[in-house]
Amino acid sequence: MLKAARRVGLVFFPAYDWAISPTHPEREERLLYTQDQVWEEGVLDIEGITEYRPRLADIKDVERVHICVPDVRSRAGESDLIAAGGALVAADAVLQGEVDRAFAIVRPPGHHAQRIVYGNRGFCNINIEAIMIEYIRQRYGPKRIAIVDTDCHHGDGTQDIYWHDKDTLYISIHQDGRTLYPGTGFLPEFGGPNACGYTLNLPLPPQTGEEGFLYALENLILPVLNDFRPDLIINSAGQDNHYTDPITNMRFSARGYARLTELLQPHIAVLEGGYSIEGALPYVNLGIILALAGLDYTYVREPDYTPAKVSQPQEITDYIAHLCRETYAAWQQREEIRAQTTRGKKEITRQRRVYYDTEGLLEIQKETTLVCEECAGLTWIDSRCSERGEHILAVFIPRDACPRCRQEGEKLFRQADRRSYTRVYLQDRPRDILVRE
């Protein structure tokens, strides 16, 4: 019997009862073809590869990350809670030492869901990776965690959730936001005032090929991870960089994804996007599973693969090399950049417009964060969503809150004028509670 070099746990959840529409690319067949491929190749017969069943995440797991308006039940269905629960099962399997690596092959995806949730964005209702990460910290203690997001779309939701957290390094490589939803993910998006540099974005040009992705990994992502030294590496594993994907413009192959996984060595991979249901997903996911297990993946090849389909022009090669040098230099200078950004300021405010493309909603945010040398800093968001008739105040006391930020957060929540808001929320991370009035 074939034996895996590393023990791997797999969690499948196709979400039979959830789709935006029966013909929408984000539908259950995305995972059913992968499941068939895994069964037909006899992957589950390999010694060391184990299938796990998902479970429901709790409402509390979601509230630890999100402020769903008006509440979790109205914004996340059972499929969302099982997809998140599948990620929790994968995390438990790794953290309890049952396996060395895990892959949660679940849907709906999650990386566009931000801290505040009025509805679905980019096929995402709740952020399943973030729910998993905060569950890990709650159950297994504080950990430095790196998220490497390899979906073709910028993970703006995960970025938003960890914008102020320097214990969570978020790195995203994605198709340039000037050419693809959600239109974000540029170099200047570099983290909040107390976590400057702990968000890194590498927007790649359309038609980036195999060479470009692997260059970015070897020349930017791995050196930064070596500096950061995380306890865990999480891969937001979007498969929509594949050359056959119908809604993107990149040139990655199944063996390229496997090579990336082999080099990155994530402890847990969580499926995000990928919409070439027959041409890519079964092969890409199979390649990732074999790479996680330390097995030979060189025979995994798509039926229509040719080297020309994963090549890239020289000008893209040169551009990516420049981009990697510039981003790594910024990472190395993050303390100086933070000092310049926060000098003489007690708090920093930013205005944001968040569009919920699936439901046609527009949210207007005013976010303020205290500049703090001791913790991630108290943050509060004044948020309006006229289509929902909501105007809320959300107060966030961070996980590592210092006495000043805790005191200011409690005071802000207590003294907020309830007549000005439809609801006022307090997310108190140290006490692991969400208060709603």
Coordinates of C-alpha atoms in Angstrom, one line a residue:
M1 CA 0.0 0.0 0.0
L2 CA 1.2 3.5 -0.8
K3 CA 2.1 5.5 2.3
A4 CA 2.0 9.3 2.7
A5 CA 5.2 10.9 4.0
R6 CA 3.1 13.3 6.0
R7 CA -0.3 12.5 7.5
V8 CA -3.1 14.5 5.9
G9 CA -6.7 15.1 6.9
L10 CA -9.3 16.0 4.3
V11 CA -12.7 17.5 4.9
F12 CA -15.3 17.6 2.1
F13 CA -18.4 19.7 2.2
P14 CA -20.1 20.4 -1.2
A15 CA -23.1 22.4 0.3
Y16 CA -25.8 20.7 -1.7
D17 CA -28.4 23.2 -0.4
W18 CA -26.6 26.5 -1.2
A19 CA -25.9 28.2 -4.5
I20 CA -26.4 31.8 -5.7
S21 CA -28.3 30.2 -8.7
P22 CA -28.4 26.7 -10.3
T23 CA -26.1 27.8 -13.1
H24 CA -23.8 30.1 -11.1
P25 CA -20.1 29.0 -11.2
E26 CA -20.1 28.9 -7.4
R27 CA -22.2 25.7 -7.1
E28 CA -22.0 22.3 -5.6
E29 CA -20.4 20.7 -8.7
R30 CA -17.2 22.6 -7.8
L31 CA -16.5 20.0 -5.2
L32 CA -18.3 17.0 -6.5
Y33 CA -15.9 16.6 -9.4
T34 CA -13.0 16.9 -7.0
Q35 CA -14.6 14.3 -4.7
D36 CA -15.0 11.9 -7.7
Q37 CA -11.4 12.5 -8.7
V38 CA -10.1 11.7 -5.2
W39 CA -12.2 8.5 -5.0
E40 CA -11.3 7.4 -8.6
E41 CA -7.6 7.9 -7.9
G42 CA -7.8 5.9 -4.7
V43 CA -6.4 8.8 -2.7
L44 CA -8.3 7.8 0.4
D45 CA -6.8 4.3 0.2
I46 CA -3.3 5.8 0.8
E47 CA -2.0 5.1 4.3
G48 CA -1.9 8.4 6.2
I49 CA -4.6 10.2 4.3
T50 CA -7.8 10.4 6.4
E51 CA -11.2 11.8 5.6
Y52 CA -13.0 13.8 8.3
R53 CA -16.7 14.8 8.5
P54 CA -17.5 18.5 9.0
R55 CA -19.6 19.9 11.8
L56 CA -21.5 23.1 12.5
A57 CA -19.6 26.1 13.8
D58 CA -21.3 27.8 16.8
I59 CA -22.8 31.2 16.6
K60 CA -20.2 32.2 19.2
D61 CA -17.4 31.2 16.7
V62 CA -18.8 33.6 14.2
E63 CA -19.4 36.4 16.6
R64 CA -15.7 36.2 17.7
V65 CA -14.8 37.5 14.2
H66 CA -17.9 39.3 12.7
I67 CA -20.5 41.8 13.6
C68 CA -23.4 40.4 11.5
V69 CA -26.2 43.0 11.2
P70 CA -28.6 42.5 12.8
D71 CA -27.3 39.0 13.9
V72 CA -25.6 35.9 12.7
R73 CA -28.8 33.9 12.1
S74 CA -30.0 36.5 9.6
R75 CA -26.8 36.6 7.6
A76 CA -25.3 33.1 7.7
G77 CA -27.2 29.9 6.7
E78 CA -26.5 26.4 7.8
S79 CA -24.2 25.8 4.8
D80 CA -22.0 28.7 5.9
L81 CA -21.8 27.3 9.5
I82 CA -20.9 23.8 8.2
A83 CA -18.2 25.2 5.8
A84 CA -16.7 27.1 8.8
G85 CA -17.2 24.0 11.0
G86 CA -15.3 22.0 8.4
A87 CA -12.3 24.3 8.8
L88 CA -12.6 23.9 12.6
V89 CA -12.5 20.1 12.2
A90 CA -9.3 20.5 10.0
A91 CA -7.7 22.7 12.6
D92 CA -8.5 20.3 15.5
A93 CA -7.0 17.4 13.5
V94 CA -3.7 19.3 13.1
L95 CA -3.6 21.0 16.5
Q96 CA -4.4 17.7 18.3
G97 CA -1.6 15.9 16.4
E98 CA -3.9 13.5 14.5
V99 CA -2.4 14.6 11.2
D100 CA 0.5 16.8 10.1
R101 CA -1.5 18.8 7.4
A102 CA -5.2 19.3 6.6
F103 CA -7.2 20.5 3.7
A104 CA -10.7 21.8 4.2
I105 CA -12.3 21.4 0.8
V106 CA -15.5 23.3 1.6
R107 CA -17.9 25.9 0.3
P108 CA -19.3 28.5 0.4
P109 CA -16.0 30.4 0.4
G110 CA -15.2 33.2 2.9
H111 CA -12.3 35.5 2.2
H112 CA -14.4 38.5 1.0
A113 CA -16.4 38.6 4.2
Q114 CA -15.2 41.6 6.4
R115 CA -15.7 42.4 10.1
I116 CA -19.1 43.9 9.5
V117 CA -21.5 41.8 7.5
Y118 CA -24.7 43.1 5.9
G119 CA -24.9 40.4 3.3
N120 CA -23.0 38.3 0.7
R121 CA -19.9 39.7 -1.0
G122 CA -18.0 37.8 -3.7
F123 CA -20.0 34.6 -2.9
C124 CA -18.9 34.9 0.8
N125 CA -21.2 35.4 3.9
I126 CA -18.8 34.7 6.7
N127 CA -15.0 34.4 6.7
I128 CA -14.3 30.7 7.4
E129 CA -10.5 31.1 7.7
A130 CA -10.7 33.9 10.2
I131 CA -13.3 31.9 12.2
M132 CA -10.9 29.0 12.2
I133 CA -7.9 31.1 13.3
E134 CA -9.7 32.7 16.2
Y135 CA -11.1 29.3 17.2
I136 CA -7.5 28.0 17.3
R137 CA -6.4 30.9 19.5
Q138 CA -9.3 30.5 21.8
R139 CA -8.9 26.8 22.2
Y140 CA -5.1 26.3 21.8
G141 CA -3.7 29.6 23.1
P142 CA -2.0 32.6 21.5
K143 CA -0.2 31.9 18.2
R144 CA 1.5 33.8 15.5
I145 CA -0.3 32.9 12.3
A146 CA 0.5 33.7 8.7
I147 CA -2.2 33.6 6.1
V148 CA -1.0 33.2 2.5
D149 CA -3.9 33.9 0.2
T150 CA -3.4 32.4 -3.3
D151 CA -6.9 33.1 -4.7
C152 CA -6.9 35.1 -7.9
H153 CA -9.2 37.7 -6.2
H154 CA -7.8 39.9 -3.4
G155 CA -9.0 38.6 0.0
D156 CA -10.3 42.0 1.1
G157 CA -12.4 40.5 3.9
T158 CA -9.4 38.7 5.5
Q159 CA -7.3 41.8 5.1
D160 CA -10.0 43.9 6.9
I161 CA -10.3 41.5 9.8
Y162 CA -6.6 41.4 10.4
W163 CA -5.7 45.0 9.4
H164 CA -4.8 45.9 13.0
D165 CA -3.3 42.6 14.2
K166 CA 0.5 42.2 13.9
D167 CA 0.3 38.6 15.3
T168 CA -1.4 37.7 12.0
L169 CA 0.6 38.2 8.9
Y170 CA -1.6 38.4 5.8
I171 CA 0.0 38.0 2.4
S172 CA -2.1 38.0 -0.7
I173 CA -1.0 37.3 -4.3
H174 CA -3.8 38.0 -6.8
Q175 CA -4.7 39.4 -10.2
D176 CA -4.3 43.2 -10.2
G177 CA -7.4 44.9 -8.7
R178 CA -7.6 47.3 -11.7
T179 CA -8.7 44.3 -13.8
L180 CA -10.7 42.1 -11.4
Y181 CA -13.1 42.1 -8.4
P182 CA -12.9 43.4 -5.7
G183 CA -10.7 46.2 -7.0
T184 CA -8.4 46.3 -4.0
G185 CA -5.1 44.7 -2.9
F186 CA -2.4 47.2 -3.8
L187 CA 1.1 47.8 -2.2
P188 CA 0.0 50.9 -0.2
E189 CA -2.5 48.7 1.6
F190 CA 0.0 47.8 4.3
G191 CA -1.8 47.3 7.6
G192 CA -3.3 49.6 10.2
P193 CA -1.4 52.1 12.4
N194 CA -0.5 49.5 15.0
A195 CA 0.2 46.7 12.6
C196 CA 2.0 48.5 9.8
G197 CA 3.6 46.0 7.3
Y198 CA 1.7 43.0 8.5
T199 CA -0.6 43.2 5.5
L200 CA 1.3 42.6 2.2
N201 CA -0.3 42.6 -1.2
L202 CA 1.3 41.5 -4.5
P203 CA -1.0 42.4 -7.4
L204 CA 0.0 40.4 -10.5
P205 CA -0.7 41.4 -14.1
P206 CA -3.2 39.4 -16.1
Q207 CA -1.6 36.5 -18.0
T208 CA 0.9 35.8 -15.2
G209 CA 2.1 32.3 -15.7
E210 CA 3.6 29.5 -13.7
E211 CA 7.0 31.2 -13.6
G212 CA 5.6 34.4 -12.0
F213 CA 3.7 32.7 -9.2
L214 CA 6.6 30.6 -8.2
Y215 CA 9.0 33.5 -8.4
A216 CA 6.8 35.5 -6.0
L217 CA 6.7 32.6 -3.6
E218 CA 10.5 32.1 -3.6
N219 CA 11.6 35.7 -3.7
L220 CA 9.0 37.4 -1.5
I221 CA 6.6 35.1 0.4
L222 CA 9.1 32.6 1.8
P223 CA 11.7 35.2 2.9
V224 CA 9.0 37.2 4.7
L225 CA 7.7 34.0 6.4
N226 CA 11.3 33.2 7.4
D227 CA 11.4 36.7 9.1
F228 CA 8.0 36.4 10.7
R229 CA 8.4 32.9 12.0
P230 CA 4.8 31.9 12.4
D231 CA 3.5 29.1 14.6
L232 CA 1.1 28.1 11.8
I233 CA 0.8 28.8 8.1
I234 CA -2.7 28.9 6.6
N235 CA -3.2 28.8 2.9
S236 CA -6.4 30.5 1.6
A237 CA -6.3 28.1 -1.4
G238 CA -8.2 29.7 -4.3
Q239 CA -7.8 27.7 -7.5
D240 CA -9.0 30.4 -9.9
N241 CA -5.5 31.3 -11.2
H242 CA -5.8 28.2 -13.4
Y243 CA -5.5 28.8 -17.1
T244 CA -9.0 27.5 -17.8
D245 CA -10.8 29.5 -15.2
P246 CA -13.8 31.3 -16.8
I247 CA -13.8 34.4 -14.7
T248 CA -10.1 35.3 -14.3
N249 CA -7.1 35.8 -16.6
M250 CA -4.1 33.9 -15.3
R251 CA -2.0 30.9 -16.4
F252 CA -1.4 28.6 -13.5
S253 CA -1.5 24.8 -13.8
A254 CA -2.3 21.9 -11.4
R255 CA 1.3 21.0 -11.1
G256 CA 2.2 24.6 -10.5
Y257 CA -0.3 24.7 -7.5
A258 CA 1.2 21.5 -6.2
R259 CA 4.8 22.9 -6.5
L260 CA 3.6 26.1 -4.6
T261 CA 2.1 23.9 -1.9
E262 CA 5.3 21.8 -1.6
L263 CA 7.4 25.0 -1.2
L264 CA 4.9 26.8 1.1
Q265 CA 4.2 23.8 3.4
P266 CA 1.0 25.2 4.9
H267 CA -0.3 23.4 8.0
I268 CA -3.9 24.0 6.9
A269 CA -5.3 24.8 3.5
V270 CA -8.9 26.1 3.2
L271 CA -10.5 26.1 -0.3
E272 CA -11.6 29.5 -1.5
G273 CA -12.4 30.2 -5.2
G274 CA -11.9 28.3 -8.4
Y275 CA -14.6 28.1 -11.1
S276 CA -13.3 25.8 -13.8
I277 CA -15.4 23.0 -12.4
E278 CA -14.2 20.2 -14.7
G279 CA -11.0 21.5 -16.3
A280 CA -9.1 22.7 -13.2
L281 CA -10.5 21.9 -9.7
P282 CA -10.2 18.1 -9.7
Y283 CA -6.6 18.3 -10.9
V284 CA -5.5 21.3 -8.8
N285 CA -7.1 19.9 -5.6
L286 CA -5.5 16.5 -6.3
G287 CA -2.1 18.1 -6.8
I288 CA -2.4 20.0 -3.5
I289 CA -3.4 16.9 -1.6
L290 CA -0.5 14.9 -2.9
A291 CA 1.9 17.8 -2.2
L292 CA 0.6 18.1 1.4
A293 CA 1.1 14.4 1.8
G294 CA 4.7 14.6 0.4
L295 CA 3.8 12.3 -2.5
D296 CA 4.8 12.5 -6.1
Y297 CA 2.5 14.8 -8.0
T298 CA 4.4 15.0 -11.3
Y299 CA 1.9 12.8 -13.2
V300 CA -1.0 15.2 -12.4
R301 CA -1.7 17.0 -15.7
E302 CA -4.8 18.5 -17.1
P303 CA -6.1 16.9 -20.4
D304 CA -5.5 20.0 -22.5
Y305 CA -2.3 21.1 -20.9
T306 CA 0.6 22.5 -23.0
P307 CA 3.6 24.5 -21.8
A308 CA 2.5 27.5 -23.8
K309 CA -0.7 27.7 -21.7
V310 CA 1.3 28.5 -18.6
S311 CA 4.1 30.7 -20.1
Q312 CA 4.3 34.5 -19.6
P313 CA 5.8 37.4 -21.6
Q314 CA 9.2 38.7 -20.5
E315 CA 7.8 42.1 -19.5
I316 CA 5.6 40.3 -16.9
T317 CA 8.7 38.5 -15.6
D318 CA 10.5 41.8 -15.2
Y319 CA 7.6 43.5 -13.6
I320 CA 7.0 40.8 -11.0
A321 CA 10.7 40.9 -10.1
H322 CA 10.5 44.6 -9.5
L323 CA 7.3 44.3 -7.5
C324 CA 8.8 41.6 -5.2
R325 CA 11.9 43.8 -4.6
E326 CA 9.8 46.8 -3.8
T327 CA 7.4 44.9 -1.4
Y328 CA 10.2 43.1 0.4
A329 CA 12.0 46.4 0.9
A330 CA 8.8 47.9 2.4
W331 CA 8.4 44.9 4.7
Q332 CA 12.0 45.4 6.0
Q333 CA 11.3 49.1 6.6
R334 CA 7.9 48.6 8.3
E335 CA 8.9 50.1 11.6
E336 CA 10.2 53.3 10.0
I337 CA 7.0 53.5 7.8
R338 CA 4.9 53.1 10.9
A339 CA 6.8 55.9 12.7
Q340 CA 6.2 58.2 9.8
T341 CA 2.5 57.3 9.6
T342 CA 1.7 57.7 13.3
R343 CA 4.0 60.5 14.3
G344 CA 2.2 63.1 16.4
K345 CA -1.2 61.4 16.1
K346 CA -3.4 60.0 18.8
E347 CA -5.8 58.3 16.5
I348 CA -6.2 57.5 12.8
T349 CA -9.4 57.6 10.8
R350 CA -10.2 56.2 7.4
Q351 CA -13.4 56.4 5.2
R352 CA -14.4 53.3 3.3
R353 CA -17.1 52.3 0.9
V354 CA -17.8 48.5 0.9
Y355 CA -19.9 47.2 -2.0
Y356 CA -21.9 43.9 -1.5
D357 CA -21.9 42.9 -5.2
T358 CA -24.2 39.8 -4.8
E359 CA -27.0 41.8 -3.1
G360 CA -26.4 45.3 -4.5
L361 CA -25.8 46.9 -1.1
L362 CA -23.5 49.8 -0.3
E363 CA -22.0 50.3 3.1
I364 CA -20.3 53.6 4.2
Q365 CA -17.8 53.2 7.0
K366 CA -15.9 55.7 9.1
E367 CA -13.2 53.7 11.0
T368 CA -11.1 55.2 13.8
T369 CA -8.2 53.5 15.7
L370 CA -6.2 54.7 18.7
V371 CA -2.5 54.8 18.0
C372 CA -1.1 52.4 20.7
E373 CA 2.4 51.2 21.5
E374 CA 1.1 48.3 23.7
C375 CA -1.7 46.6 21.7
A376 CA -3.6 46.4 18.4
G377 CA -5.5 49.5 19.5
L378 CA -9.1 50.2 20.2
T379 CA -11.1 50.5 16.9
W380 CA -14.6 51.7 16.3
I381 CA -16.6 51.9 13.1
D382 CA -19.6 54.1 12.3
S383 CA -21.3 52.2 9.6
R384 CA -24.4 52.9 7.4
C385 CA -26.2 50.7 5.0
S386 CA -29.2 52.6 3.7
E387 CA -30.6 49.7 1.7
R388 CA -30.9 47.7 5.0
G389 CA -32.1 50.8 7.0
E390 CA -29.1 50.4 9.3
H391 CA -26.8 52.9 11.0
I392 CA -24.6 51.1 13.6
L393 CA -21.7 51.8 15.9
A394 CA -19.3 48.8 16.3
V395 CA -16.7 49.0 19.0
F396 CA -13.8 46.5 18.9
I397 CA -11.6 45.8 22.0
P398 CA -8.7 43.9 20.6
R399 CA -7.5 40.4 21.8
D400 CA -4.4 41.9 23.4
A401 CA -6.0 45.1 24.7
C402 CA -4.0 47.3 27.1
P403 CA -5.8 48.9 30.1
R404 CA -6.2 52.2 28.3
C405 CA -7.8 50.8 25.2
R406 CA -10.1 48.6 27.2
Q407 CA -11.2 51.5 29.4
E408 CA -11.8 53.8 26.4
G409 CA -13.7 51.0 24.5
E410 CA -16.1 50.4 27.4
K411 CA -16.6 54.1 27.9
L412 CA -17.4 54.6 24.2
F413 CA -19.9 51.7 24.2
R414 CA -21.5 52.9 27.4
Q415 CA -21.9 56.5 26.3
A416 CA -22.9 56.0 22.7
D417 CA -26.2 57.9 21.9
R418 CA -28.6 55.0 21.2
R419 CA -31.0 57.4 19.5
S420 CA -28.4 58.1 16.7
Y421 CA -28.0 54.4 15.8
T422 CA -30.2 51.5 15.0
R423 CA -27.8 49.3 17.0
V424 CA -24.6 49.5 19.0
Y425 CA -22.2 46.6 19.3
L426 CA -19.3 45.8 21.5
Q427 CA -16.9 43.0 20.4
D428 CA -14.9 42.3 23.5
R429 CA -12.2 39.9 22.4
P430 CA -10.4 39.3 25.7
R431 CA -13.7 38.4 27.3
D432 CA -14.8 36.5 24.2
I433 CA -18.2 38.2 24.1
L434 CA -20.3 40.3 21.7
V435 CA -22.8 42.7 23.3
R436 CA -25.6 44.1 21.1
E437 CA -28.0 46.9 22.1

